[in-house]
Structures are given as structure tokens and as C-alpha cells.
PDB file of C-alpha atoms and ligand atoms in Angstrom:
ATOM      1  CA  UNK A 260     -12.222   7.102  -7.009  1.00  0.00           C
ATOM      2  CA  UNK A 261      -8.423   7.283  -6.828  1.00  0.00           C
ATOM      3  CA  UNK A 262      -7.568   6.096  -3.371  1.00  0.00           C
ATOM      4  CA  UNK A 263      -4.323   5.281  -1.549  1.00  0.00           C
ATOM      5  CA  UNK A 264      -4.267   3.141   1.598  1.00  0.00           C
ATOM      6  CA  UNK A 265      -1.393   3.758   4.009  1.00  0.00           C
ATOM      7  CA  UNK A 266      -0.650   1.976   7.244  1.00  0.00           C
ATOM      8  CA  UNK A 267       1.815  -0.342   8.925  1.00  0.00           C
ATOM      9  CA  UNK A 268       2.217  -3.908   7.673  1.00  0.00           C
ATOM     10  CA  UNK A 269      -0.595  -5.943   9.215  1.00  0.00           C
ATOM     11  CA  UNK A 270      -3.025  -3.030   9.426  1.00  0.00           C
ATOM     12  CA  UNK A 271      -5.459  -4.861   7.133  1.00  0.00           C
ATOM     13  CA  UNK A 272      -4.924  -2.708   4.028  1.00  0.00           C
ATOM     14  CA  UNK A 273      -4.946  -5.689   1.654  1.00  0.00           C
ATOM     15  CA  UNK A 274      -8.200  -7.083   3.040  1.00  0.00           C
ATOM     16  CA  UNK A 275      -9.936  -3.708   2.959  1.00  0.00           C
ATOM     17  CA  UNK A 276      -8.482  -2.862  -0.469  1.00  0.00           C
ATOM     18  CA  UNK A 277     -10.054  -6.017  -1.930  1.00  0.00           C
ATOM     19  CA  UNK A 278     -13.472  -5.156  -0.502  1.00  0.00           C
ATOM     20  CA  UNK A 279     -13.309  -1.482  -1.485  1.00  0.00           C
ATOM     21  CA  UNK A 280     -12.177  -2.384  -4.982  1.00  0.00           C
ATOM     22  CA  UNK A 281     -15.320  -4.507  -5.449  1.00  0.00           C
ATOM     23  CA  UNK A 282     -17.581  -1.930  -3.850  1.00  0.00           C
ATOM     24  CA  UNK A 283     -16.163   1.012  -5.800  1.00  0.00           C
ATOM     25  CA  UNK A 284     -15.728  -0.907  -9.067  1.00  0.00           C
ATOM     26  CA  UNK A 285     -12.052  -0.015  -9.505  1.00  0.00           C
ATOM     27  CA  UNK A 286      -8.986  -2.291  -9.519  1.00  0.00           C
ATOM     28  CA  UNK A 287      -7.040  -3.164  -6.398  1.00  0.00           C
ATOM     29  CA  UNK A 288      -3.364  -2.510  -7.109  1.00  0.00           C
ATOM     30  CA  UNK A 289      -0.973  -3.923  -4.530  1.00  0.00           C
ATOM     31  CA  UNK A 290       2.748  -3.513  -5.218  1.00  0.00           C
ATOM     32  CA  UNK A 291       3.473  -6.332  -2.742  1.00  0.00           C
ATOM     33  CA  UNK A 292       1.133  -8.676  -4.709  1.00  0.00           C
ATOM     34  CA  UNK A 293       2.724  -7.593  -8.008  1.00  0.00           C
ATOM     35  CA  UNK A 294       6.205  -8.272  -6.639  1.00  0.00           C
ATOM     36  CA  UNK A 295       5.170 -11.657  -5.204  1.00  0.00           C
ATOM     37  CA  UNK A 296       3.671 -12.628  -8.571  1.00  0.00           C
ATOM     38  CA  UNK A 297       6.996 -11.773 -10.255  1.00  0.00           C
ATOM     39  CA  UNK A 298       8.892 -13.837  -7.670  1.00  0.00           C
ATOM     40  CA  UNK A 299       6.474 -16.734  -8.241  1.00  0.00           C
ATOM     41  CA  UNK A 300       6.993 -16.510 -12.021  1.00  0.00           C
ATOM     42  CA  UNK A 301      10.778 -16.326 -11.654  1.00  0.00           C
ATOM     43  CA  UNK A 302      10.761 -13.266 -13.949  1.00  0.00           C
ATOM     44  CA  UNK A 303      13.740 -10.870 -14.225  1.00  0.00           C
ATOM     45  CA  UNK A 304      11.999  -8.458 -11.869  1.00  0.00           C
ATOM     46  CA  UNK A 305      11.218 -11.355  -9.536  1.00  0.00           C
ATOM     47  CA  UNK A 306      14.869 -12.328  -9.312  1.00  0.00           C
ATOM     48  CA  UNK A 307      15.875  -8.740  -8.609  1.00  0.00           C
ATOM     49  CA  UNK A 308      13.332  -8.134  -5.870  1.00  0.00           C
ATOM     50  CA  UNK A 309      13.333 -11.398  -3.938  1.00  0.00           C
ATOM     51  CA  UNK A 310      16.178 -10.408  -1.612  1.00  0.00           C
ATOM     52  CA  UNK A 311      14.368  -7.180  -0.636  1.00  0.00           C
ATOM     53  CA  UNK A 312      11.116  -8.982   0.112  1.00  0.00           C
ATOM     54  CA  UNK A 313      12.953 -11.613   2.152  1.00  0.00           C
ATOM     55  CA  UNK A 314      14.732  -8.910   4.159  1.00  0.00           C
ATOM     56  CA  UNK A 315      11.633  -6.743   4.647  1.00  0.00           C
ATOM     57  CA  UNK A 316      13.424  -3.852   2.899  1.00  0.00           C
ATOM     58  CA  UNK A 317      11.955  -1.526   0.288  1.00  0.00           C
ATOM     59  CA  UNK A 318      12.575  -2.496  -3.329  1.00  0.00           C
ATOM     60  CA  UNK A 319      14.511   0.337  -5.047  1.00  0.00           C
ATOM     61  CA  UNK A 320      12.307   3.184  -6.258  1.00  0.00           C
ATOM     62  CA  UNK A 321      13.246   2.965  -9.959  1.00  0.00           C
ATOM     63  CA  UNK A 322      11.995  -0.583 -10.199  1.00  0.00           C
ATOM     64  CA  UNK A 323       8.903   0.011  -8.103  1.00  0.00           C
ATOM     65  CA  UNK A 324       7.914   3.251  -9.804  1.00  0.00           C
ATOM     66  CA  UNK A 325       8.314   1.751 -13.276  1.00  0.00           C
ATOM     67  CA  UNK A 326       6.132  -1.215 -12.369  1.00  0.00           C
ATOM     68  CA  UNK A 327       3.419   1.110 -11.010  1.00  0.00           C
ATOM     69  CA  UNK A 328       3.651   3.418 -14.023  1.00  0.00           C
ATOM     70  CA  UNK A 329       2.988   0.431 -16.314  1.00  0.00           C
ATOM     71  CA  UNK A 330       0.152  -0.891 -14.183  1.00  0.00           C
ATOM     72  CA  UNK A 331      -1.574   2.497 -14.039  1.00  0.00           C
ATOM     73  CA  UNK A 332      -1.360   2.727 -17.838  1.00  0.00           C
ATOM     74  CA  UNK A 333      -3.685  -0.298 -18.126  1.00  0.00           C
ATOM     75  CA  UNK A 334      -7.177   0.630 -19.292  1.00  0.00           C
ATOM     76  CA  UNK A 335      -8.904  -0.684 -16.157  1.00  0.00           C
ATOM     77  CA  UNK A 336      -7.035   1.827 -13.962  1.00  0.00           C
ATOM     78  CA  UNK A 337      -8.184   4.816 -15.967  1.00  0.00           C
ATOM     79  CA  UNK A 338     -11.409   5.302 -14.028  1.00  0.00           C
ATOM     80  CA  UNK A 339      -9.749   4.835 -10.654  1.00  0.00           C
ATOM     81  CA  UNK A 340      -7.966   2.428  -8.322  1.00  0.00           C
ATOM     82  CA  UNK A 341      -7.314   1.418  -4.765  1.00  0.00           C
ATOM     83  CA  UNK A 342      -3.547   1.537  -4.273  1.00  0.00           C
ATOM     84  CA  UNK A 343      -2.316  -0.679  -1.456  1.00  0.00           C
ATOM     85  CA  UNK A 344       1.342  -0.518  -0.407  1.00  0.00           C
ATOM     86  CA  UNK A 345       2.314   2.299  -2.757  1.00  0.00           C
ATOM     87  CA  UNK A 346       3.588   4.969  -2.326  1.00  0.00           C
ATOM     88  CA  UNK A 347       5.845   3.983   0.566  1.00  0.00           C
ATOM     89  CA  UNK A 348       8.198   6.965   0.658  1.00  0.00           C
ATOM     90  CA  UNK A 349       8.155  10.624  -0.373  1.00  0.00           C
ATOM     91  CA  UNK A 350       9.908   9.998  -3.707  1.00  0.00           C
ATOM     92  CA  UNK A 351       7.287   7.422  -4.724  1.00  0.00           C
ATOM     93  CA  UNK A 352       4.564   9.882  -3.737  1.00  0.00           C
ATOM     94  CA  UNK A 353       6.066  12.534  -6.011  1.00  0.00           C
ATOM     95  CA  UNK A 354       6.274  10.067  -8.899  1.00  0.00           C
ATOM     96  CA  UNK A 355       2.663   9.001  -8.365  1.00  0.00           C
ATOM     97  CA  UNK A 356       1.595  12.645  -8.443  1.00  0.00           C
ATOM     98  CA  UNK A 357       3.449  13.102 -11.750  1.00  0.00           C
ATOM     99  CA  UNK A 358       1.962   9.958 -13.327  1.00  0.00           C
ATOM    100  CA  UNK A 359      -1.547  11.141 -12.444  1.00  0.00           C
ATOM    101  CA  UNK A 360      -0.937  14.757 -13.475  1.00  0.00           C
ATOM    102  CA  UNK A 361       0.218  13.594 -16.910  1.00  0.00           C
ATOM    103  CA  UNK A 362      -3.276  12.193 -17.392  1.00  0.00           C
ATOM    104  CA  UNK A 363      -5.019  15.177 -15.861  1.00  0.00           C
ATOM    105  CA  UNK A 364      -5.882  13.207 -12.735  1.00  0.00           C
ATOM    106  CA  UNK A 365      -5.235  13.544  -9.023  1.00  0.00           C
ATOM    107  CA  UNK A 366      -5.782  11.480  -5.898  1.00  0.00           C
ATOM    108  CA  UNK A 367      -9.170  11.790  -4.196  1.00  0.00           C
ATOM    109  CA  UNK A 368      -8.096  10.528  -0.809  1.00  0.00           C
ATOM    110  CA  UNK A 369      -5.332   8.929   1.233  1.00  0.00           C
ATOM    111  CA  UNK A 370      -6.669   6.709   3.977  1.00  0.00           C
ATOM    112  CA  UNK A 371      -4.416   6.111   6.959  1.00  0.00           C
ATOM    113  CA  UNK A 372      -5.031   2.921   8.934  1.00  0.00           C
ATOM    114  CA  UNK A 373      -4.624   3.586  12.654  1.00  0.00           C
ATOM    115  CA  UNK A 374      -3.877   0.446  14.616  1.00  0.00           C
ATOM    116  CA  UNK A 375      -1.639  -0.285  17.638  1.00  0.00           C
ATOM    117  CA  UNK A 376       1.613  -2.138  16.942  1.00  0.00           C
ATOM    118  CA  UNK A 377       0.767  -5.151  19.144  1.00  0.00           C
ATOM    119  CA  UNK A 378      -2.405  -5.742  17.102  1.00  0.00           C
ATOM    120  CA  UNK A 379      -0.530  -5.691  13.781  1.00  0.00           C
ATOM    121  CA  UNK A 380       2.202  -8.050  14.974  1.00  0.00           C
ATOM    122  CA  UNK A 381      -0.458 -10.480  16.178  1.00  0.00           C
ATOM    123  CA  UNK A 382      -2.271 -10.316  12.800  1.00  0.00           C
ATOM    124  CA  UNK A 383       0.953 -10.871  10.859  1.00  0.00           C
ATOM    125  CA  UNK A 384       2.034 -13.856  12.919  1.00  0.00           C
ATOM    126  CA  UNK A 385      -1.415 -15.387  12.335  1.00  0.00           C
ATOM    127  CA  UNK A 386      -1.155 -14.753   8.550  1.00  0.00           C
ATOM    128  CA  UNK A 387       2.094 -16.717   8.144  1.00  0.00           C
ATOM    129  CA  UNK A 388       3.351 -15.333   4.799  1.00  0.00           C
ATOM    130  CA  UNK A 389       7.031 -16.194   4.083  1.00  0.00           C
ATOM    131  CA  UNK A 390       8.104 -12.682   5.155  1.00  0.00           C
ATOM    132  CA  UNK A 391       6.028 -12.918   8.345  1.00  0.00           C
ATOM    133  CA  UNK A 392       8.787 -14.191  10.645  1.00  0.00           C
ATOM    134  CA  UNK A 393       9.325 -12.161  13.800  1.00  0.00           C
ATOM    135  CA  UNK A 394      12.628 -10.588  12.660  1.00  0.00           C
ATOM    136  CA  UNK A 395      11.322  -9.574   9.256  1.00  0.00           C
ATOM    137  CA  UNK A 396       8.074  -8.273  10.766  1.00  0.00           C
ATOM    138  CA  UNK A 397      10.089  -6.061  13.117  1.00  0.00           C
ATOM    139  CA  UNK A 398      12.206  -4.851  10.200  1.00  0.00           C
ATOM    140  CA  UNK A 399       9.103  -4.012   8.118  1.00  0.00           C
ATOM    141  CA  UNK A 400       7.613  -2.053  11.026  1.00  0.00           C
ATOM    142  CA  UNK A 401      10.889  -0.111  11.306  1.00  0.00           C
ATOM    143  CA  UNK A 402      10.861   0.642   7.580  1.00  0.00           C
ATOM    144  CA  UNK A 403       7.264   1.837   7.918  1.00  0.00           C
ATOM    145  CA  UNK A 404       8.124   4.177  10.813  1.00  0.00           C
ATOM    146  CA  UNK A 405      11.302   5.544   9.196  1.00  0.00           C
ATOM    147  CA  UNK A 406      10.372   5.765   5.513  1.00  0.00           C
ATOM    148  CA  UNK A 407       6.624   5.541   5.050  1.00  0.00           C
ATOM    149  CA  UNK A 408       5.152   7.393   8.036  1.00  0.00           C
ATOM    150  CA  UNK A 409       6.929  10.687   7.085  1.00  0.00           C
ATOM    151  CA  UNK A 410       5.005  10.538   3.816  1.00  0.00           C
ATOM    152  CA  UNK A 411       1.813  11.292   5.720  1.00  0.00           C
ATOM    153  CA  UNK A 412       2.916  14.928   6.087  1.00  0.00           C
ATOM    154  CA  UNK A 413       3.090  15.151   2.318  1.00  0.00           C
ATOM    155  CA  UNK A 414      -0.558  14.102   2.114  1.00  0.00           C
ATOM    156  CA  UNK A 415      -1.749  16.139   5.107  1.00  0.00           C
ATOM    157  CA  UNK A 416      -4.493  17.955   3.168  1.00  0.00           C
ATOM    158  CA  UNK A 417      -6.180  14.797   1.873  1.00  0.00           C
ATOM    159  CA  UNK A 418      -5.559  12.427   4.755  1.00  0.00           C
ATOM    160  CA  UNK A 419      -8.468  10.465   6.220  1.00  0.00           C
ATOM    161  CA  UNK A 420      -7.834   8.517   9.433  1.00  0.00           C
ATOM    162  CA  UNK A 421      -9.591   5.219   9.915  1.00  0.00           C
ATOM    163  CA  UNK A 422      -9.751   3.229  13.129  1.00  0.00           C
ATOM    164  CA  UNK A 423      -8.498  -0.115  11.781  1.00  0.00           C
ATOM    165  CA  UNK A 424      -9.175  -2.169  14.923  1.00  0.00           C
ATOM    166  CA  UNK A 425     -12.081  -4.587  15.117  1.00  0.00           C
ATOM    167  CA  UNK A 426     -13.705  -6.945  12.616  1.00  0.00           C
ATOM    168  CA  UNK A 427     -13.235  -6.819   8.861  1.00  0.00           C
ATOM    169  CA  UNK A 428     -16.907  -5.885   8.202  1.00  0.00           C
ATOM    170  CA  UNK A 429     -16.886  -3.102  10.802  1.00  0.00           C
ATOM    171  CA  UNK A 430     -13.749  -1.569   9.320  1.00  0.00           C
ATOM    172  CA  UNK A 431     -15.185  -1.838   5.807  1.00  0.00           C
ATOM    173  CA  UNK A 432     -18.367  -0.037   6.896  1.00  0.00           C
ATOM    174  CA  UNK A 433     -16.257   2.708   8.491  1.00  0.00           C
ATOM    175  CA  UNK A 434     -14.203   3.055   5.299  1.00  0.00           C
ATOM    176  CA  UNK A 435     -17.283   3.367   3.076  1.00  0.00           C
ATOM    177  CA  UNK A 436     -18.792   5.957   5.401  1.00  0.00           C
ATOM    178  CA  UNK A 437     -15.579   8.006   5.382  1.00  0.00           C
ATOM    179  CA  UNK A 438     -15.306   7.806   1.598  1.00  0.00           C
ATOM    180  CA  UNK A 439     -18.908   8.845   1.056  1.00  0.00           C
ATOM    181  CA  UNK A 440     -17.981  12.127   2.737  1.00  0.00           C
ATOM    182  CA  UNK A 441     -15.161  12.625   0.218  1.00  0.00           C
ATOM    183  CA  UNK A 442     -17.711  12.627  -2.566  1.00  0.00           C
TER     184      UNK A 442
HETATM  185  P1  LIG B1445       3.360  -5.746   1.248  1.00  0.00           P
HETATM  186  O1  LIG B1445       2.659  -6.889   0.597  1.00  0.00           O
HETATM  187  O2  LIG B1445       2.755  -4.409   0.900  1.00  0.00           O
HETATM  188  O3  LIG B1445       3.529  -5.930   2.729  1.00  0.00           O
HETATM  189  O4  LIG B1445       4.843  -5.701   0.619  1.00  0.00           O
HETATM  190  C1  LIG B1445       5.721  -6.789   0.773  1.00  0.00           C
HETATM  191  C2  LIG B1445       7.138  -6.366   0.378  1.00  0.00           C
HETATM  192  O5  LIG B1445       7.156  -5.933  -0.986  1.00  0.00           O
HETATM  193  C3  LIG B1445       7.700  -5.189   1.169  1.00  0.00           C
HETATM  194  O6  LIG B1445       8.261  -5.586   2.400  1.00  0.00           O
HETATM  195  C4  LIG B1445       8.756  -4.663   0.181  1.00  0.00           C
HETATM  196  O7  LIG B1445       9.898  -5.495   0.173  1.00  0.00           O
HETATM  197  C5  LIG B1445       8.039  -4.850  -1.152  1.00  0.00           C
HETATM  198  N1  LIG B1445       7.248  -3.645  -1.519  1.00  0.00           N
HETATM  199  C6  LIG B1445       5.888  -3.584  -1.633  1.00  0.00           C
HETATM  200  N2  LIG B1445       5.498  -2.348  -1.994  1.00  0.00           N
HETATM  201  C7  LIG B1445       6.632  -1.599  -2.113  1.00  0.00           C
HETATM  202  C8  LIG B1445       6.885  -0.242  -2.434  1.00  0.00           C
HETATM  203  N3  LIG B1445       5.897   0.632  -2.694  1.00  0.00           N
HETATM  204  N4  LIG B1445       8.189   0.175  -2.461  1.00  0.00           N
HETATM  205  C9  LIG B1445       9.195  -0.682  -2.209  1.00  0.00           C
HETATM  206  N5  LIG B1445       9.010  -1.971  -1.860  1.00  0.00           N
HETATM  207  C10 LIG B1445       7.741  -2.439  -1.813  1.00  0.00           C
END
């Protein structure tokens, strides 16, 4: 299963991606986690991306796409993946399509997390990550609306909507049910 999760920050993509990755037996690949690991290590990439993460802005595509290209080349991603937080704009989506096509693969599904904005802001404030201050949260929601949401048109023919309100287990059951229909 090659699956992409799309939704506003705080929609619960990371939590569901972890569960689905275990249930489907494919790696969970989160660009946000990869970037935070680089920042934690103080690597070259980490130093370059920190300011973007702090500001709630998108890291430039070249850097992001290269990191994803390398991660998808790892053996464990050959049989599938749950991508969480990538692609986040139309250019990244095109690059992802190219990376997969080069291997004779394609996405199976793009799952869009539907959740009202007041619910996501509440979840983010409760989470308390360093980029979860009110200003940065607002900025990340704006970036989602302006840059990521338009990407959903690009994926119109493989888009699956999930109601992402409620408890973690309920949402996970909904996701599995929806994916079983994909085949
Ligand atoms: P996330 O953990 O998905 O909320 O991502 C946290 C931050 O990492 C974002 O606010 C961006 O600064 C950066 N980031 C994560 N994924 C991407 C991506 N696909 N493109 C650009 N920046 C990203």
C-alpha cells in the first residue's frame, strides 16, 4: 500500500500514520519527523531547516524533495509506505509521482483528513511541540490553506475523505474500512 495522508496541522495524521504503518506493515515516513531529527542532530540539513520549522513555513522544495527521494530509496519503502506531511504543494506532488514512476510504482490512495479548524487548534495547543505556539499554529494553518489544500485537486481521482473527528481508535477503524475498499 502506497498511501499519502493530507490534512491540516493537528488533524491527527501522525497518530493515524503510526497505527496504519503497523497495521499495513509498511514504514511511516513523516517529513516533519525527519526534519526534527536533523535539527536534533545539528546536521547540515538541520541547520538549514530550523528557521522554517520555527516560522511554520515550508522548507524549500529542493531540500525536501531530495530528502524524500533518499528515504524512498531505502529497501523498507519498496513494498509501500504511509507518507505523512508530504507532498505539501503541487511541485512536491509532481516530484513524488516521478520518483514512483521511475520504479514502476504509483500511489494507491490519498486520504484527506476532514476536521474543523477549532478542533485542530485545540489539539495542537494540547500537544505543545515547540512550533505549537498560537502564532505559528495560525501561520501553519494559513500555509495549509494556501499551498497544500490546492494540491487536493491534483489528486481528485484517488482522494478518500475521512472524518477525522472523534477518538483515535474510531478514526483508525474508519481509515482501515476505507482502505479495504481501495483493495
Ligand atoms: P509537520 O510535523 O508535518 O507538522 O511539519 C513540521 C514542519 O516541518 C512544517 O511546518 C514545515 O516547516 C516542515 N515540513 C514538514 N513537511 C514538509 C514538506 N513536505 N515541505 C516543506 N516543509 C515541510
